[in-house]
PDB file of C-alpha atoms in Angstrom:
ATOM      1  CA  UNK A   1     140.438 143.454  57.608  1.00 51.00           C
ATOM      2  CA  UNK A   2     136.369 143.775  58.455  1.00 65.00           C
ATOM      3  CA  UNK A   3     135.550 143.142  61.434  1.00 70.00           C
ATOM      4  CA  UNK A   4     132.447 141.248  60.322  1.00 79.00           C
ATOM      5  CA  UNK A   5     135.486 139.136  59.093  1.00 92.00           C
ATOM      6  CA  UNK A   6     135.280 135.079  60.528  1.00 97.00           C
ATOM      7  CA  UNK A   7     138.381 133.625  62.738  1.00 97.00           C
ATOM      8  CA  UNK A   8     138.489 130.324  63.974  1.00 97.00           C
ATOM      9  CA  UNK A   9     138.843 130.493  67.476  1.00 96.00           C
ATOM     10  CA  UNK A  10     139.733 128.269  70.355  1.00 97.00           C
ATOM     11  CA  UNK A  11     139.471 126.930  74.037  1.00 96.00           C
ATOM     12  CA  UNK A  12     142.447 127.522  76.578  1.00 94.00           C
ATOM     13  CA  UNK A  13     143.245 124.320  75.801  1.00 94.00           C
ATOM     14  CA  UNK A  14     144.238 125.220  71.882  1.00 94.00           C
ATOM     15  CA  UNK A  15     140.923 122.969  70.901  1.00 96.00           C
ATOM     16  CA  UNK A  16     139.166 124.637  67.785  1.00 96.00           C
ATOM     17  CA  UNK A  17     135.567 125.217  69.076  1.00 97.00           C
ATOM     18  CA  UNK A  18     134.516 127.330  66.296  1.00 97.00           C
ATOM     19  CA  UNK A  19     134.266 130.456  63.807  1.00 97.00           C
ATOM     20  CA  UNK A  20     134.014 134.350  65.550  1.00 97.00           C
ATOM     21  CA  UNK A  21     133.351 137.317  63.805  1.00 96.00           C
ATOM     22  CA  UNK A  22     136.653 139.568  64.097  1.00 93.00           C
ATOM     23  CA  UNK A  23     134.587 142.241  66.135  1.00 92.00           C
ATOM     24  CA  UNK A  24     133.428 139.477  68.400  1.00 95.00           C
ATOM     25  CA  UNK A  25     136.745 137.473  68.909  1.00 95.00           C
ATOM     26  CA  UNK A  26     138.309 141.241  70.767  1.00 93.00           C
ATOM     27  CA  UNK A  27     135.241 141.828  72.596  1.00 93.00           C
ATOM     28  CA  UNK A  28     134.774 138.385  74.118  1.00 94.00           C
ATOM     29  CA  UNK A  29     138.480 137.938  74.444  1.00 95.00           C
ATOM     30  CA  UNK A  30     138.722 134.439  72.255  1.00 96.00           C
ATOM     31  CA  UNK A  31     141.897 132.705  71.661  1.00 97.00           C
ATOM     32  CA  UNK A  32     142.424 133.018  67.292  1.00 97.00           C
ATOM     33  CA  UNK A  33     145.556 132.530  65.184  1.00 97.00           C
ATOM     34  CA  UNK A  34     147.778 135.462  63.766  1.00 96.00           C
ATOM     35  CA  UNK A  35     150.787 134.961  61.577  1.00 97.00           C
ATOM     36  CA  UNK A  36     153.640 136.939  62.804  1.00 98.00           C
ATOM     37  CA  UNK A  37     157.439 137.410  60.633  1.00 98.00           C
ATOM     38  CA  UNK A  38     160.141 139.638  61.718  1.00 98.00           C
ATOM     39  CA  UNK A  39     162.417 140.493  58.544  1.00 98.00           C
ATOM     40  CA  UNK A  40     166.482 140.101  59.890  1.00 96.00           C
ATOM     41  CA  UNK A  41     169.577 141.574  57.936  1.00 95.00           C
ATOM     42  CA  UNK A  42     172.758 141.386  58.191  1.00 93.00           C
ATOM     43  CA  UNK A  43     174.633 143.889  56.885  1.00 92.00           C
ATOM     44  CA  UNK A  44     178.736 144.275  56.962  1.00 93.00           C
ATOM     45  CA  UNK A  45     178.278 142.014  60.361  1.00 91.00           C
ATOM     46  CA  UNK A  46     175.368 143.771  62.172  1.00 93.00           C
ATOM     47  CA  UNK A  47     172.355 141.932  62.220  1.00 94.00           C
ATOM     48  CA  UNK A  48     168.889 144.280  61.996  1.00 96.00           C
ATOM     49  CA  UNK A  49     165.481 143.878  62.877  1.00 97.00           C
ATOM     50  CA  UNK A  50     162.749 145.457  60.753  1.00 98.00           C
ATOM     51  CA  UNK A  51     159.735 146.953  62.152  1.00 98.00           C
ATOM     52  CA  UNK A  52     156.710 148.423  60.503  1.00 98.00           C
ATOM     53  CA  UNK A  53     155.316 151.722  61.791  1.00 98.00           C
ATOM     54  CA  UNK A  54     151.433 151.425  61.893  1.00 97.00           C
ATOM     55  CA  UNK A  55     149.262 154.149  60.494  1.00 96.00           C
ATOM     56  CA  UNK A  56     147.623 156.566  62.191  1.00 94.00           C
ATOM     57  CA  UNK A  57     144.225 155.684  60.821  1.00 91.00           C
ATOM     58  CA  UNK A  58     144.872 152.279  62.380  1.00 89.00           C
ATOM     59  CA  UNK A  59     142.092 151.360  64.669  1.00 83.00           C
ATOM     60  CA  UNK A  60     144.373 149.461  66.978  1.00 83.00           C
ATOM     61  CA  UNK A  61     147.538 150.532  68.187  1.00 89.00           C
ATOM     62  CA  UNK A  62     147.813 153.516  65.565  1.00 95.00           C
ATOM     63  CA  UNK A  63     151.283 155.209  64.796  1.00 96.00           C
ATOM     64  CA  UNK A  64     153.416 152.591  67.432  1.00 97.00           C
ATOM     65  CA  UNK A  65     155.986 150.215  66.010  1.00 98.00           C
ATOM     66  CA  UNK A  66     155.155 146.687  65.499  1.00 97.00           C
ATOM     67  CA  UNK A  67     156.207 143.248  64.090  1.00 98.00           C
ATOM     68  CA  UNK A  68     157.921 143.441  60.095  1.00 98.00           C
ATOM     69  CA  UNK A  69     154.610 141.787  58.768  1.00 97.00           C
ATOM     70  CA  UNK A  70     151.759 140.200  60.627  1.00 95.00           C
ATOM     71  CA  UNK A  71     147.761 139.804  60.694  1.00 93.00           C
ATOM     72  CA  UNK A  72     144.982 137.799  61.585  1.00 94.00           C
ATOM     73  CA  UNK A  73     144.479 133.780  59.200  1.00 96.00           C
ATOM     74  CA  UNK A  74     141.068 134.231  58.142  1.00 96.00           C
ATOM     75  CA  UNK A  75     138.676 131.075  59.257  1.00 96.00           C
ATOM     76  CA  UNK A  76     139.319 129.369  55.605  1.00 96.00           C
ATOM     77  CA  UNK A  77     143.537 129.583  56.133  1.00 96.00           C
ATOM     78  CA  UNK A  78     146.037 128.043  57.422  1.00 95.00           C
ATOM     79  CA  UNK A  79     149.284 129.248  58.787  1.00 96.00           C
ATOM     80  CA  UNK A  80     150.214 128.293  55.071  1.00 95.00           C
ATOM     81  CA  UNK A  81     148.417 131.867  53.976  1.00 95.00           C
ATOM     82  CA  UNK A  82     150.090 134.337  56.196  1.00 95.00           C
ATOM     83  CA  UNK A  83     152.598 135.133  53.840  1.00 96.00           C
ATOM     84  CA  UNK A  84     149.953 136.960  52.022  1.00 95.00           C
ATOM     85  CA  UNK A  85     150.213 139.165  54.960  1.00 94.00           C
ATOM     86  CA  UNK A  86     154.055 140.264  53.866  1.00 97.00           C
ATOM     87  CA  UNK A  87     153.217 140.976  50.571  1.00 97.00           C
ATOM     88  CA  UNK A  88     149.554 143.185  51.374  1.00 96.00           C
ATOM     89  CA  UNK A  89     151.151 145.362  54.294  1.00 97.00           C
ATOM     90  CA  UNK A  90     154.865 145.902  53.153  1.00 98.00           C
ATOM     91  CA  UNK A  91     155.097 144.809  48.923  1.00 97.00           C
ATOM     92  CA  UNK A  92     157.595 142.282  48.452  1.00 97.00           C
ATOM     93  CA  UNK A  93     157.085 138.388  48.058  1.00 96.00           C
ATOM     94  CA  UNK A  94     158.491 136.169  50.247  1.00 97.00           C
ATOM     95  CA  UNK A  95     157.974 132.015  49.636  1.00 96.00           C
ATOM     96  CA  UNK A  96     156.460 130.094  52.888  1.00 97.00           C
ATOM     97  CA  UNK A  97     159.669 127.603  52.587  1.00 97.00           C
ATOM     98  CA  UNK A  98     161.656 130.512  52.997  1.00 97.00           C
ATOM     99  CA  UNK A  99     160.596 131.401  56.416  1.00 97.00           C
ATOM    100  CA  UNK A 100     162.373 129.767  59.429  1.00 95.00           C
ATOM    101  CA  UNK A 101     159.413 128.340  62.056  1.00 95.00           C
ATOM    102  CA  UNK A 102     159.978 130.000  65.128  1.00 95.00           C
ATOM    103  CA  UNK A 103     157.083 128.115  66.738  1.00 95.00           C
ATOM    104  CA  UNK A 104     153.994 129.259  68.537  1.00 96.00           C
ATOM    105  CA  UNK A 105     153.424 132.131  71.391  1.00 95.00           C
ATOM    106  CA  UNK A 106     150.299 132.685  73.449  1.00 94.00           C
ATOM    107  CA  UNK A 107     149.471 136.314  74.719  1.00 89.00           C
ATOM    108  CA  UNK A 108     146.865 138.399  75.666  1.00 90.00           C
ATOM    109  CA  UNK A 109     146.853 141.774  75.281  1.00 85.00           C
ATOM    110  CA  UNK A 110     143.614 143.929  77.562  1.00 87.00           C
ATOM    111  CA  UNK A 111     142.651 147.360  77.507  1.00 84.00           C
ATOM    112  CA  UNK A 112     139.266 148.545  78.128  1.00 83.00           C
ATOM    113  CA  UNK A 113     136.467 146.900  75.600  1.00 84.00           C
ATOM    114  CA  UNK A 114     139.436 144.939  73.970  1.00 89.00           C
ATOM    115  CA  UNK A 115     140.454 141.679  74.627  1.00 92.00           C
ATOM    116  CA  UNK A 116     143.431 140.288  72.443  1.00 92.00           C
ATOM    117  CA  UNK A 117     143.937 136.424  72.907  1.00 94.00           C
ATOM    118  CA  UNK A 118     145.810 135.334  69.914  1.00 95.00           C
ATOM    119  CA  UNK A 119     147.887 132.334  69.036  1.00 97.00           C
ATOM    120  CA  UNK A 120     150.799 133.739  67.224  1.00 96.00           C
ATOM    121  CA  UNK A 121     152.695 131.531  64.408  1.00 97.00           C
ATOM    122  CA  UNK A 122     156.153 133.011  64.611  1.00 97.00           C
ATOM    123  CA  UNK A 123     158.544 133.143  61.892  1.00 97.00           C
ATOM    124  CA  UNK A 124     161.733 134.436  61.117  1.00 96.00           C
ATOM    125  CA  UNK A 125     162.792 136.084  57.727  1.00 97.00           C
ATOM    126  CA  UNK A 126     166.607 136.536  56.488  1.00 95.00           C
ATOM    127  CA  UNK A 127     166.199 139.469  54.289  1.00 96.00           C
ATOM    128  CA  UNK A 128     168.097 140.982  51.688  1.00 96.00           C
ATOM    129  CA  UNK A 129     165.749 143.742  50.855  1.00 97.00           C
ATOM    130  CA  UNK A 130     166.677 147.535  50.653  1.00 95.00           C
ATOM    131  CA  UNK A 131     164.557 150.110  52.212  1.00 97.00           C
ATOM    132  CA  UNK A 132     163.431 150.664  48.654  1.00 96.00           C
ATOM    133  CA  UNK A 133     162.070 147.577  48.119  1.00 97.00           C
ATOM    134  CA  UNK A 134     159.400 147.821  50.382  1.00 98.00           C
ATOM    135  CA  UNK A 135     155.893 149.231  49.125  1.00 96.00           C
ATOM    136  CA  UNK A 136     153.545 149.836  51.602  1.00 97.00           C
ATOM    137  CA  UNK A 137     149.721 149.400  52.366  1.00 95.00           C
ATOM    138  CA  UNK A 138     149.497 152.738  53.719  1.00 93.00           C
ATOM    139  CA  UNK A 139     145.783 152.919  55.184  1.00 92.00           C
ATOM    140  CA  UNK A 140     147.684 149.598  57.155  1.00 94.00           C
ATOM    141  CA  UNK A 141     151.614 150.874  57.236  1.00 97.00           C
ATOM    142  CA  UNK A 142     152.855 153.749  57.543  1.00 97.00           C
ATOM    143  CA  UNK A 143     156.740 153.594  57.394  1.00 98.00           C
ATOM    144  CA  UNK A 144     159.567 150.551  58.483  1.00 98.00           C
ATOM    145  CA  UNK A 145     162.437 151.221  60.530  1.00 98.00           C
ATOM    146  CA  UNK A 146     165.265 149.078  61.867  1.00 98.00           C
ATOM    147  CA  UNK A 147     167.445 148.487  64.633  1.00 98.00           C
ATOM    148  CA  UNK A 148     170.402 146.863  65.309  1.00 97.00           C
ATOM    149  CA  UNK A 149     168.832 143.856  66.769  1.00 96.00           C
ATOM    150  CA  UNK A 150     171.806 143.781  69.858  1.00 95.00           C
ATOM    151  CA  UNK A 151     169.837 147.332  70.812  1.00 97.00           C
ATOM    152  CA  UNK A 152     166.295 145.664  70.579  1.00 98.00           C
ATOM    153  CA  UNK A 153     167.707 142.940  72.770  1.00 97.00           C
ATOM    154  CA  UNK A 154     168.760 145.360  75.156  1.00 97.00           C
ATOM    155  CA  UNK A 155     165.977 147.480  75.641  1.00 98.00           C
ATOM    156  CA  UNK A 156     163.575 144.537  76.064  1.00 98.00           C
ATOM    157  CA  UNK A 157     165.394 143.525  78.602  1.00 97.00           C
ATOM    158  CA  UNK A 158     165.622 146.127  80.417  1.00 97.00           C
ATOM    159  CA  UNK A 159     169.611 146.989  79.575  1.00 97.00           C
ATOM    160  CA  UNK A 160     168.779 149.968  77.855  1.00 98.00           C
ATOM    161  CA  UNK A 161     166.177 152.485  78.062  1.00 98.00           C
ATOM    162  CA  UNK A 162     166.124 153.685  74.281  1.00 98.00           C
ATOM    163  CA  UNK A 163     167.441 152.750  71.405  1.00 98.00           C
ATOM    164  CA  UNK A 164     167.869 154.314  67.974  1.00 98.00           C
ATOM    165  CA  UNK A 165     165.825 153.309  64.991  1.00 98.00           C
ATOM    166  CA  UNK A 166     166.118 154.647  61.329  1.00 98.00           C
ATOM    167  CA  UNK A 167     164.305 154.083  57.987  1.00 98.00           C
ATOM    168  CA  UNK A 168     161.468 155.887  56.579  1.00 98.00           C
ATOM    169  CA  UNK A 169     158.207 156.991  56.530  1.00 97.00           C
ATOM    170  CA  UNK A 170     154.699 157.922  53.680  1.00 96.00           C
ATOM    171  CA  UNK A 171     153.603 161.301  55.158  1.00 92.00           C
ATOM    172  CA  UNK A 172     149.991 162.025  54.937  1.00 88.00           C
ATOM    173  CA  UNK A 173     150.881 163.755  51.559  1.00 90.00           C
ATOM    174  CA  UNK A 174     151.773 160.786  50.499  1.00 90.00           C
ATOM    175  CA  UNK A 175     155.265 161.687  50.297  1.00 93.00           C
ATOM    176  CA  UNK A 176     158.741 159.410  51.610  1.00 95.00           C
ATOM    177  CA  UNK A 177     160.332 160.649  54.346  1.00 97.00           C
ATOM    178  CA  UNK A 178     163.532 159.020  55.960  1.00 97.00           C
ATOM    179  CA  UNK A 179     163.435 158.849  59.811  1.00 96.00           C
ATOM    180  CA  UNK A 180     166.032 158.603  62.251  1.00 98.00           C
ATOM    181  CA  UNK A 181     165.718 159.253  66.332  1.00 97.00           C
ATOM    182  CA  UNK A 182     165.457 157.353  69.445  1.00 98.00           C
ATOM    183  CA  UNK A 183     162.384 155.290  70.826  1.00 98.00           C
ATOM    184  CA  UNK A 184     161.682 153.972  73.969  1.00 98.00           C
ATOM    185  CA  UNK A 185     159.455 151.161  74.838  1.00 98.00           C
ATOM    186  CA  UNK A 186     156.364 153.509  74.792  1.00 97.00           C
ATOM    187  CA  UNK A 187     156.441 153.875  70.911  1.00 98.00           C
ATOM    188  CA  UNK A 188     156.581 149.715  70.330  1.00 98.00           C
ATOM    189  CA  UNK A 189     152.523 147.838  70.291  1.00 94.00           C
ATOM    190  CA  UNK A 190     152.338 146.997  73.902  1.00 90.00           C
ATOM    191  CA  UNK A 191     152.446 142.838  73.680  1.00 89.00           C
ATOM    192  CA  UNK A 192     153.631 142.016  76.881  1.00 89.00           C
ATOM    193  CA  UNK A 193     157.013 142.109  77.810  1.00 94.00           C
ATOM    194  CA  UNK A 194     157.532 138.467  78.343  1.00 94.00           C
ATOM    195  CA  UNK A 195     156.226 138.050  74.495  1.00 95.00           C
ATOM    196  CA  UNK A 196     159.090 140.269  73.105  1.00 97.00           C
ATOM    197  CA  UNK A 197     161.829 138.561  75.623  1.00 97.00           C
ATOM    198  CA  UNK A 198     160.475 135.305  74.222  1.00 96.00           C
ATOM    199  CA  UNK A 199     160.695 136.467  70.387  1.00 96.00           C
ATOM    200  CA  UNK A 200     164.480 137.766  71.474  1.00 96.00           C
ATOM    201  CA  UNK A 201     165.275 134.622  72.792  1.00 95.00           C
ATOM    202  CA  UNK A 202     164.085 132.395  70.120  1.00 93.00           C
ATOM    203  CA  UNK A 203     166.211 134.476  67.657  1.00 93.00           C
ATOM    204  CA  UNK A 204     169.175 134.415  69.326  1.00 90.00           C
ATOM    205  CA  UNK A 205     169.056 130.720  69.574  1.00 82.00           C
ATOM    206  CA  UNK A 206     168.090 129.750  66.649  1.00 70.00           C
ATOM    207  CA  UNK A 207     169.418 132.108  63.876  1.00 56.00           C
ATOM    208  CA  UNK A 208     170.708 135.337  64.592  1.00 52.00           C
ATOM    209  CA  UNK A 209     174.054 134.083  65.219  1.00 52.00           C
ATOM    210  CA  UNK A 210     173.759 132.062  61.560  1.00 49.00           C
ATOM    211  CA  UNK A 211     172.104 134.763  59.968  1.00 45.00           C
ATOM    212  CA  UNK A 212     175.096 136.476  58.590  1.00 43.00           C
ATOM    213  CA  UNK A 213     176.693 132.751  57.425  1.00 41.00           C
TER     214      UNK A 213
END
């Protein structure tokens, strides 16, 4: 996405009071809307989370893990539109109706000259796709992993200090490599803490425990 690109943006108070340029929405630290899915499956019992590895080129957050699918709703979408967002980053095509509404998270994100407000739409995806399914937007994605989601769990919340994460990787060859090796926190986006507990928790309530039935 341009930077030159127009969000709608809003007051502390969720009231729309306008359109931003992207550029200008990080700088002045204005609330905006992002669409965020994380892809579950369970397989033989064991229910995964999917996470997309960010490219290196990014100019946020390059080469940490992140959220299956996710991005910014341009000023002229709705919340409606973000599935384009699966299908551009990591090639497969999922139907809104198909995603279960996890509801709405406010965070903030600062580091110097960068000021990320954003009013996440949160959704949940039971997936049935294979590792090979997946084609990626590599100048946006650079690989997706899982984890058994129990792990994820564990290290958000402080039960664990690393966890193991496999899957695979485009090297800047542009070949596939599969990856498998242990992460800590450090190599995850840093959305605060209290976002990922809050994700956790809203899975576990409402679906993880169904996912597999």
């Amino acid at each position: 996405m341009s930077e030159q690109e127009k969000l709608k943006i809003f007051d502390d108070h969720r009231n729309l009071i306008g359109v931003a340029s992207r550029s200008d929405v990080h700088k002045l630290g204005l609330w905006h809307e992002v669409f965020h899915c994380w892809f579950i499956r369970n397989e033989e019992g064991i229910d995964y989370i999917y996470l997309q590895l960010r490219s290196k080129s990014k100019k946020d957050y390059p080469d940490l893990l992140d959220i299956t699918a996710a991005g910014h709703l341009l000023a002229d979408e709705t919340v409606l539109d973000g599935v384009r967002e699966i299908e551009e980053e990591i090639g497969v095509s999922v139907d809104f109706d198909e995603l279960i509404n996890l509801g709405e998270i406010r965070y903030c994100v600062t580091k110097q000259g960068f000021i990320d407000k954003e009013l996440a739409n949160v959704f949940l995806y039971k997936s049935e796709y294979n590792f090979d399914d997946f084609t990626l937007q590599v100048e946006e994605v650079a690989g997706i992993v899982r984890a058994e989601f129990t792990d994820f769990a564990q290290l958000w919340f402080g039960e664990k200090d690393e966890i193991e994460i496999s899957g695979f990787e485009i090297t800047d060859e542009g070949e596939k490599c599969s990856i498998r090796k242990h992460v800590s926190r450090d190599k995850f986006v840093p959305h605060e803490v209290s976002f990922y507990k809050e994700v956790i928790g809203k899975l576990q309530e409402l679906c993880v425990d169904r996912i597999g039935g």
